[in-house]
Coordinates of C-alpha atoms in Angstrom, one line a residue:
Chain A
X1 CA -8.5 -127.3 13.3
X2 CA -6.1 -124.6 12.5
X3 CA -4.9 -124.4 8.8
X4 CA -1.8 -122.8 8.0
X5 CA -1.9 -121.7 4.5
X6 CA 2.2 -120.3 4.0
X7 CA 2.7 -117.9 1.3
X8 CA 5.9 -115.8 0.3
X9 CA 6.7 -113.3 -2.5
X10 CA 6.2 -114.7 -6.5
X11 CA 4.2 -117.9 -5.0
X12 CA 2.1 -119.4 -7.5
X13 CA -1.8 -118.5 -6.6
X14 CA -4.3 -121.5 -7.6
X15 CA -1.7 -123.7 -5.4
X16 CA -2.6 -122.1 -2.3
X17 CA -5.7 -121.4 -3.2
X18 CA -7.2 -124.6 -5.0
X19 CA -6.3 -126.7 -1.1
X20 CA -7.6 -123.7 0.7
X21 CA -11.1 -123.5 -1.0
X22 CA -11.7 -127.3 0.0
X23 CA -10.3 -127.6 3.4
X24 CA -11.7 -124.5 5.0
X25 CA -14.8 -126.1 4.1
X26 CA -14.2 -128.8 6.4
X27 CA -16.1 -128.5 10.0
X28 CA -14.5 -126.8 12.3
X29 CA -11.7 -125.1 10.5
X30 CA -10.2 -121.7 11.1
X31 CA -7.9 -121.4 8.0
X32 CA -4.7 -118.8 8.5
X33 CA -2.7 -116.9 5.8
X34 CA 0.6 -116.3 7.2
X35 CA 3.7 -115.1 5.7
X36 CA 6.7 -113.4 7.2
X37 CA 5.4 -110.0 7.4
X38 CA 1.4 -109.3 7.6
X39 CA 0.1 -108.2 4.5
X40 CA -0.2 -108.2 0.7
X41 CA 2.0 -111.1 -0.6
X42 CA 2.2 -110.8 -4.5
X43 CA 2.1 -113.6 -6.4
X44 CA 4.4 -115.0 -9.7
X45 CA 3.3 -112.7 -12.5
X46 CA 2.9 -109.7 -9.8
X47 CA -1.0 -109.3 -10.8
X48 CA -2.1 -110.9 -7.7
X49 CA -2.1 -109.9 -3.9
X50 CA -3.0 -112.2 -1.2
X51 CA -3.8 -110.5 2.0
X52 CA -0.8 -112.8 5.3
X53 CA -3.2 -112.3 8.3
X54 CA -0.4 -113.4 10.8
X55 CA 3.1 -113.5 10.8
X56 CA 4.9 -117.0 11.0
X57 CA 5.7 -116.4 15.0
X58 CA 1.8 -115.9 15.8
X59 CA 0.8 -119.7 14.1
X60 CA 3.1 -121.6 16.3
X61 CA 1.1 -124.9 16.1
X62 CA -1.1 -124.9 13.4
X63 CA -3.0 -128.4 13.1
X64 CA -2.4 -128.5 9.4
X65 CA -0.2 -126.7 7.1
X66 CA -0.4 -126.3 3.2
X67 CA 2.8 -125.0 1.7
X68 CA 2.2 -123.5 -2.3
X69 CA 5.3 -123.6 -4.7
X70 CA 5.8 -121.0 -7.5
X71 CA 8.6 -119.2 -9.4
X72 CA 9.8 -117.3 -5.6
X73 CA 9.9 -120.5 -4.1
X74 CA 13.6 -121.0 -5.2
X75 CA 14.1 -118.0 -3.2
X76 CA 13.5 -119.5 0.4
X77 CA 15.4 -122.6 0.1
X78 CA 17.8 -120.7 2.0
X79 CA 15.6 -118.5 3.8
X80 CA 16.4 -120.0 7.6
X81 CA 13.7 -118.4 8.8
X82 CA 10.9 -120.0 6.8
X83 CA 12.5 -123.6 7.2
X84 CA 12.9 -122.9 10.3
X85 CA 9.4 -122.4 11.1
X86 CA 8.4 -125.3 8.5
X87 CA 10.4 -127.8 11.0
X88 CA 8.6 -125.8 14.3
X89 CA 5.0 -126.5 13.0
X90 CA 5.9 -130.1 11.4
X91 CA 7.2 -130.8 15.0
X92 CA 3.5 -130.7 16.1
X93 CA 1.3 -130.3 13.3
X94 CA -1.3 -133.4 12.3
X95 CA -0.9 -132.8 8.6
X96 CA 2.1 -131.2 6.8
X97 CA 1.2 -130.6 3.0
X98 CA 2.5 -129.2 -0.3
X99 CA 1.2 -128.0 -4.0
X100 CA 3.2 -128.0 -6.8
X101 CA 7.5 -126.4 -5.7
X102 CA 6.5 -126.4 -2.1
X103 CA 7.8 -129.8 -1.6
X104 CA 10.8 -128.4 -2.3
X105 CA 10.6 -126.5 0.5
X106 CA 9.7 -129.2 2.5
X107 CA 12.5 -130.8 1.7
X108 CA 15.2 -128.2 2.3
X109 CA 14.1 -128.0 5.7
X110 CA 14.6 -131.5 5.6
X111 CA 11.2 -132.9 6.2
X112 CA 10.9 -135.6 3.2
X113 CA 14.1 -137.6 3.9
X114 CA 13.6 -141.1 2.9
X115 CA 9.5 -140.3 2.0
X116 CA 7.4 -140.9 -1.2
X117 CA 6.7 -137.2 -2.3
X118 CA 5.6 -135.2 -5.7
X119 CA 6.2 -132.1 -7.2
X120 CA 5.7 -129.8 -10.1
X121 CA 6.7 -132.3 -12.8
X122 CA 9.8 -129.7 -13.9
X123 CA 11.3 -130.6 -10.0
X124 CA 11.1 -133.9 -9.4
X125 CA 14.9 -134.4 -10.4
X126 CA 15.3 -131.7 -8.0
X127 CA 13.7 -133.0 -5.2
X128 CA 15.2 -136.3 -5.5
X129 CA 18.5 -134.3 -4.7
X130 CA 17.4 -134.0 -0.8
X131 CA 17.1 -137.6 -0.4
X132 CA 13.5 -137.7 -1.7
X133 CA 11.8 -140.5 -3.7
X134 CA 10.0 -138.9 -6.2
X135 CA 6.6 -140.3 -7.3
X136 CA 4.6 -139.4 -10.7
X137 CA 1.5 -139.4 -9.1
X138 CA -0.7 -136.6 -8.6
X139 CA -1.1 -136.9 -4.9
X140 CA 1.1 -139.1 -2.6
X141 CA 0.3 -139.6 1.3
X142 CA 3.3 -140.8 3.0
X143 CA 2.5 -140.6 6.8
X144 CA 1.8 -137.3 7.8
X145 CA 3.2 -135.6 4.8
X146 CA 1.1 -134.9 1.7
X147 CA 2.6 -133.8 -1.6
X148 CA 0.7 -132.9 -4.6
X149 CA 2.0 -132.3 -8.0
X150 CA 2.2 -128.9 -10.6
X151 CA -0.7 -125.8 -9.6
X152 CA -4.2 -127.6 -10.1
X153 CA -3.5 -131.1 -8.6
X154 CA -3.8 -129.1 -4.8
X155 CA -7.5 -129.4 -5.4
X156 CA -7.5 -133.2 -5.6
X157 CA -4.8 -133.3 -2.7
X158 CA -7.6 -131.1 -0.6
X159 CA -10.7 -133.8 -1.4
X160 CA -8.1 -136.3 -0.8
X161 CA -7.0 -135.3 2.6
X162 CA -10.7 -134.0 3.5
X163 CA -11.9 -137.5 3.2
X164 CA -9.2 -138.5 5.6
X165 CA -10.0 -135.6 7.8
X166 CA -13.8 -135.1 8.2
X167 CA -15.2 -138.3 6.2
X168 CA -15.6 -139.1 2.7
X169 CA -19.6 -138.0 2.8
X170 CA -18.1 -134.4 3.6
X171 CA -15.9 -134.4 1.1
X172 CA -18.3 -135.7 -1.2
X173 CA -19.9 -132.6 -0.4
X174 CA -17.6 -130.5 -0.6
X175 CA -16.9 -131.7 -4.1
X176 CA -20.7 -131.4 -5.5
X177 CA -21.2 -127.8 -3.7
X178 CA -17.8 -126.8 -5.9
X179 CA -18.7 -128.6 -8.7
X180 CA -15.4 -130.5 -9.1
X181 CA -16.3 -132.5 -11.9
X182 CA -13.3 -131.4 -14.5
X183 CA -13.8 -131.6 -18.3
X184 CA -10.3 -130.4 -19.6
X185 CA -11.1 -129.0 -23.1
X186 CA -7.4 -130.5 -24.0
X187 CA -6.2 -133.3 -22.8
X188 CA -2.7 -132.4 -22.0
X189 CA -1.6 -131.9 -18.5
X190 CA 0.6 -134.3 -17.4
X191 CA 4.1 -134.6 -19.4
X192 CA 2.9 -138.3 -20.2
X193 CA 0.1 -137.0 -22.1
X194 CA 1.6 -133.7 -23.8
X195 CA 3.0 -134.2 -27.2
X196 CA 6.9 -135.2 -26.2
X197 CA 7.8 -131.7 -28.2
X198 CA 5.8 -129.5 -26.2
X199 CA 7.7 -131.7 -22.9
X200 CA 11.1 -130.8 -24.2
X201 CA 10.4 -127.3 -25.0
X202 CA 9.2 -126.6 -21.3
X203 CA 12.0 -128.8 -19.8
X204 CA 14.8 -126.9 -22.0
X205 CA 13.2 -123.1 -21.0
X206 CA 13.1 -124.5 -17.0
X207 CA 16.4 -125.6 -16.9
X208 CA 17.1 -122.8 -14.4
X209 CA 14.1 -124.1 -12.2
X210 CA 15.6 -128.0 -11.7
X211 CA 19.5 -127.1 -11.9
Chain B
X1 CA -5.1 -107.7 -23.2
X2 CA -6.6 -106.1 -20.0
X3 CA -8.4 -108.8 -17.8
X4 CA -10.8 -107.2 -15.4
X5 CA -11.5 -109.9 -12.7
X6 CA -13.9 -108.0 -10.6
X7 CA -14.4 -109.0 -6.8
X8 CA -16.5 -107.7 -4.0
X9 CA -17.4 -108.9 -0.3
X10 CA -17.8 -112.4 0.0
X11 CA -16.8 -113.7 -3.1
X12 CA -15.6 -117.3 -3.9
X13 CA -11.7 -117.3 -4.3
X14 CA -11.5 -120.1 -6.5
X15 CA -14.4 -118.6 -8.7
X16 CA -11.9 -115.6 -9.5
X17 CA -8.4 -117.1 -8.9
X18 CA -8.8 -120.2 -11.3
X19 CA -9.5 -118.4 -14.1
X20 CA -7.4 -116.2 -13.5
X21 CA -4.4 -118.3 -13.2
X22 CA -4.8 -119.9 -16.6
X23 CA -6.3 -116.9 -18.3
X24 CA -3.3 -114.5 -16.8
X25 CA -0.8 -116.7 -18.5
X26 CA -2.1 -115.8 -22.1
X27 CA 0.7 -113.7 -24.3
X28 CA 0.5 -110.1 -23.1
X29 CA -2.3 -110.7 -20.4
X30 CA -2.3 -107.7 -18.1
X31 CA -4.7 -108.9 -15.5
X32 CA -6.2 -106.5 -12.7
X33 CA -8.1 -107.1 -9.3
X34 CA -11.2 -104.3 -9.3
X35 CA -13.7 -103.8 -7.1
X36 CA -15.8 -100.4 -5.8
X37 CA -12.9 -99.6 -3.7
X38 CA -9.6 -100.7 -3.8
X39 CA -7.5 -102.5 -0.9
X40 CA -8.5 -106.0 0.5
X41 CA -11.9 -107.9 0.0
X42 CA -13.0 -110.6 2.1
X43 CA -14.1 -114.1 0.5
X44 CA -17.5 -115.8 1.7
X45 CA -15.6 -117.2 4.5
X46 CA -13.9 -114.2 5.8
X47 CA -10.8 -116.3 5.8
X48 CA -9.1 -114.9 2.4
X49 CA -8.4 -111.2 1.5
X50 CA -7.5 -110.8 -2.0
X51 CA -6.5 -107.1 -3.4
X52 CA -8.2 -105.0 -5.5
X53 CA -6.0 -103.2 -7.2
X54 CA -8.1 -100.4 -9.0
X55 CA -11.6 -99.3 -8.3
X56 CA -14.5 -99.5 -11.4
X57 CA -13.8 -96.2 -12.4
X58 CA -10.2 -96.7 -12.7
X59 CA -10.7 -99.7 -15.2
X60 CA -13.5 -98.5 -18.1
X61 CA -12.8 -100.7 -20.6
X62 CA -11.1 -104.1 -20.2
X63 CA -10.9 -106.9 -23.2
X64 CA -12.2 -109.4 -21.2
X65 CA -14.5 -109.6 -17.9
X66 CA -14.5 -112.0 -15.1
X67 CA -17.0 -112.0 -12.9
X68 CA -16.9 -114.9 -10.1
X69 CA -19.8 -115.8 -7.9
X70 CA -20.5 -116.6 -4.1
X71 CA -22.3 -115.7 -1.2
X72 CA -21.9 -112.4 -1.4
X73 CA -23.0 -112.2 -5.3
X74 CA -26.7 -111.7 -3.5
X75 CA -26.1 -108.3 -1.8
X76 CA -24.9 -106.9 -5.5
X77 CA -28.1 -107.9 -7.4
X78 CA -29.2 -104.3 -7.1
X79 CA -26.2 -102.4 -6.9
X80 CA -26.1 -99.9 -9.5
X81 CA -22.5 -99.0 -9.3
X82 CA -21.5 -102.7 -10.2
X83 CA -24.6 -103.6 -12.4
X84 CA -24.0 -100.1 -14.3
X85 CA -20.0 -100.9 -14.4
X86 CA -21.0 -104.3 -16.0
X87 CA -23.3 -103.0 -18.6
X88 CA -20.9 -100.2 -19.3
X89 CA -17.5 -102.5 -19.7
X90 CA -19.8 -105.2 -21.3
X91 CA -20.4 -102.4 -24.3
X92 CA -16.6 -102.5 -25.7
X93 CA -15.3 -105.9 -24.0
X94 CA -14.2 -108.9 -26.4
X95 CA -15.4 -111.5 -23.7
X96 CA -18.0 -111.1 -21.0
X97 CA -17.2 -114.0 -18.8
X98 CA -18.6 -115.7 -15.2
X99 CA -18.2 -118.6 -12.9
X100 CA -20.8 -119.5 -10.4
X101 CA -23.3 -117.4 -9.6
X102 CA -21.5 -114.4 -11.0
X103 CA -23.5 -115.3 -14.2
X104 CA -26.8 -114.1 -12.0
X105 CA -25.1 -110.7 -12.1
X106 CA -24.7 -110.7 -15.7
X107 CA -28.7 -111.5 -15.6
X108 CA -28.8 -108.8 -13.3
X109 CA -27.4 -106.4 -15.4
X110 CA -29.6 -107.2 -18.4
X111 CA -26.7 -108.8 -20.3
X112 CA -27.7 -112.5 -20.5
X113 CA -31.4 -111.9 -21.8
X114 CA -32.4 -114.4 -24.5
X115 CA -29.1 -116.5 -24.3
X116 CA -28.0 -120.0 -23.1
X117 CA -25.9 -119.6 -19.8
X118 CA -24.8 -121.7 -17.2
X119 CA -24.1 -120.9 -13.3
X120 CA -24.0 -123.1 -10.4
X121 CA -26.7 -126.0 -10.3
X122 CA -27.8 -124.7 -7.2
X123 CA -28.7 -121.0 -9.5
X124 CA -30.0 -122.3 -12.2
X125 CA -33.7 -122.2 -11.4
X126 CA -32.8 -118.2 -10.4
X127 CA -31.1 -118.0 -13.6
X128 CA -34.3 -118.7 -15.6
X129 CA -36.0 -116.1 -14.0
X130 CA -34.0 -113.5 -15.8
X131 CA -34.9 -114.7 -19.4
X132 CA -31.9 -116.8 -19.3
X133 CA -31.8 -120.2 -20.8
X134 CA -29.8 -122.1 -18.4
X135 CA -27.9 -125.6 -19.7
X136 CA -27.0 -128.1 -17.2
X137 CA -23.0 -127.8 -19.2
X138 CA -20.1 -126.7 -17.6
X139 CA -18.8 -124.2 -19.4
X140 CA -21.2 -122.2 -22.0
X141 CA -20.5 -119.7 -25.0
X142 CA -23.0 -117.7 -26.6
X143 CA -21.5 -115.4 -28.8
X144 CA -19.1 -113.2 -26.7
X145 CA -20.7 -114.5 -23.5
X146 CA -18.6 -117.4 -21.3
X147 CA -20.4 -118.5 -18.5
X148 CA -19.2 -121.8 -16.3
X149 CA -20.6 -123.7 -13.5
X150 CA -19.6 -123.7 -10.2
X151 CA -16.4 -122.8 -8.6
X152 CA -13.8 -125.2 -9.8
X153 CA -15.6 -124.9 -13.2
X154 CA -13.6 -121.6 -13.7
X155 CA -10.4 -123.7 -14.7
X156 CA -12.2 -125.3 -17.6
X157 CA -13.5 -122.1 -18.8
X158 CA -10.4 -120.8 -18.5
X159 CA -8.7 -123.3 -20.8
X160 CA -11.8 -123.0 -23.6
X161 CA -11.2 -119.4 -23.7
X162 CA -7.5 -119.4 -23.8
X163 CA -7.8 -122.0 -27.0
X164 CA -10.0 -119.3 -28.5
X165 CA -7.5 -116.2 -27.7
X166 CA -4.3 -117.6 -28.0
X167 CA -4.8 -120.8 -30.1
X168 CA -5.1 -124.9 -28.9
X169 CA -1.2 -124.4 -28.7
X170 CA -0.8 -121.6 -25.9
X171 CA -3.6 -123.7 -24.2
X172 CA -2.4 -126.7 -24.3
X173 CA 0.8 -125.5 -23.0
X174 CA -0.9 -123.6 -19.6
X175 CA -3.0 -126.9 -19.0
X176 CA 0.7 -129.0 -19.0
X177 CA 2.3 -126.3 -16.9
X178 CA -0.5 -125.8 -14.2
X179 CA -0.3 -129.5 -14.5
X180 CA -4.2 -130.0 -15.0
X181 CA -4.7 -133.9 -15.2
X182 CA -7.8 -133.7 -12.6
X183 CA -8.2 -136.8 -10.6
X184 CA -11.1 -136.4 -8.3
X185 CA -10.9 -138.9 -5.2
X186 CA -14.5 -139.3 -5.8
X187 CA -17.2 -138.5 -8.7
X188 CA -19.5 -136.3 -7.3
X189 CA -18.8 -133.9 -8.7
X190 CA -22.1 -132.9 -10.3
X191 CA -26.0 -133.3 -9.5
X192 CA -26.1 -136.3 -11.8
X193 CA -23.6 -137.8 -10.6
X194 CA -23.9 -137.2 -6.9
X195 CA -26.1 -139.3 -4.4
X196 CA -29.7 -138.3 -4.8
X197 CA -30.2 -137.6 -0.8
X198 CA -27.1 -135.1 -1.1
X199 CA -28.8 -133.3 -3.6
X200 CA -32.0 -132.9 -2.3
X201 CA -30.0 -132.3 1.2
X202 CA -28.2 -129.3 -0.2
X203 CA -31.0 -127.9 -2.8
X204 CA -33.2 -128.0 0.9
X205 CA -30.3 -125.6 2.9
X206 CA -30.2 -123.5 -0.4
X207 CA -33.5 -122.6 -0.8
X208 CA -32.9 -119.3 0.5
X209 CA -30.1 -118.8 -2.1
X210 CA -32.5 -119.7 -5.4
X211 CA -35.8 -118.4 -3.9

């Protein structure tokens, strides 16, 4: 099972890597970094480089793909080659999944029409634009396609779908070996449970984001 | 704020990248991949590559320490360069921190001695042998000292510490934006809570890890 992790310049890090570190767990997986040019992709804040192993013309046919979001997604949404490859793989892939603004993506290459899909909370507005119906939930399964919501929630998304992929005993393991048993010290990450001020502040500052 | 998040072969990515992603978005982070050389490091599954952008030497004293576990954490329990780098950054650091079984290379290095620490519950039993008190919690202070769990643990230790540095406030804001409202698919996510056979399963094909 070939897993396509995509990642492209200012990408945010934990939402590629949160799915990665629970999926190439499963049996049989050969997980692939690929980008459009082999290697070091930074990341948002510029602190971070992932190493792309492959261009996106070496994983033609990857069995499952994982697509992260991040500030540099709004920066492919025209990018013709990166949808362009997004509609290739989705064409033959088993799975075709997002974190956080990479349903965005998914969407511009026009892979979500009519679906149930998730986002960052700050896009949902924006993904609704491309014909999407937006969900609240942290993790929506709508066929094939697999959208999780903001950074973190790509870790539930890659139990989620590792129970549909290898078994929920393997995922259960996978889950005690990482120790996925959260305790938030706050209990404030989803806009329903921040205080409303701290919602508006963030929705005024990413204006830019989910014009 | 320099934030030394220290990596070497076969490391855990999520170990290093959780807490990095929340701690990196503190006011006037300036976070830094090191390692004994710089360029790309492999993770445990030889999958990921992450940077390092500065070697030891090239980063003497940083306010705060990461140091993540994994596989490879065994093969640097008597390296000198990285045990003496530890004691030598752990002199002048504000925070000393570790997920996984990167707190056995704080033991290692002499710097845990006499205090309560935490690693992953497959490590705890090695962690006693370095005069270590171990505690079944998930994320641990003792004095300057953070240590966390396993893997995914990072994130929550991430959080607690940014409270501490940056205020509840700054915290509470990075837990809404990385959108961390954890919903495990299943709750296993801990020996206690997990099926007794899959414990004694995994503490049997371990044995070489704690021995």
């Amino acid at each position: 099972m070939q897993i396509a992790v995509l990642i492209f310049d200012r990408f945010t890090a934990l939402d590629a890597v949160g799915p990665y570190e629970i999926l190439s767990r499963a049996p049989g997986a050969e997980p692939v970094f690929v980008a459009e040019r082999t290697g070091p992709v930074r990341n948002d804040s510029g602190s971070l480089a992932l190493v792309a192993e492959k261009t996106l013309a070496e994983v033609p046919a990857p069995d499952l793909v994982i697509v992260p979001g991040g500030p540099g997604q709004s920066d492919q949404m025209e990018n013709e080659a990166l949808l362009g490859w997004l509609r290739s793989v989705d064409a033959t892939s088993t799975w075709t999944t997002s974190v956080c603004t990479g349903s965005l993506l998914l969407a511009a290459a026009g892979l979500l029409k009519g679906r149930r899909a998730t986002s960052h909370w700050l896009a949902l507005e924006a993904l609704e634009r491309f014909g999407v119906e937006p969900t609240g939930e942290r993790v929506v399964l709508d066929g094939k396609y697999v959208t999780a919501a903001g950074v973190s929630s790509g870790i539930d998304m890659g139990l989620t779908l590792l129970g549909r992929i290898a078994g929920d005993d393997a995922a259960r393991s996978v889950q005690l070996l990482t120790e996925y048993d959260p305790r938030p010290p706050y209990d404030c990450g989803s806009p329903e449970k921040a205080p409303a001020a701290l919602v508006e502040e963030w929705r005024a500052r990413s204006r830019h984001i989910t014009r």
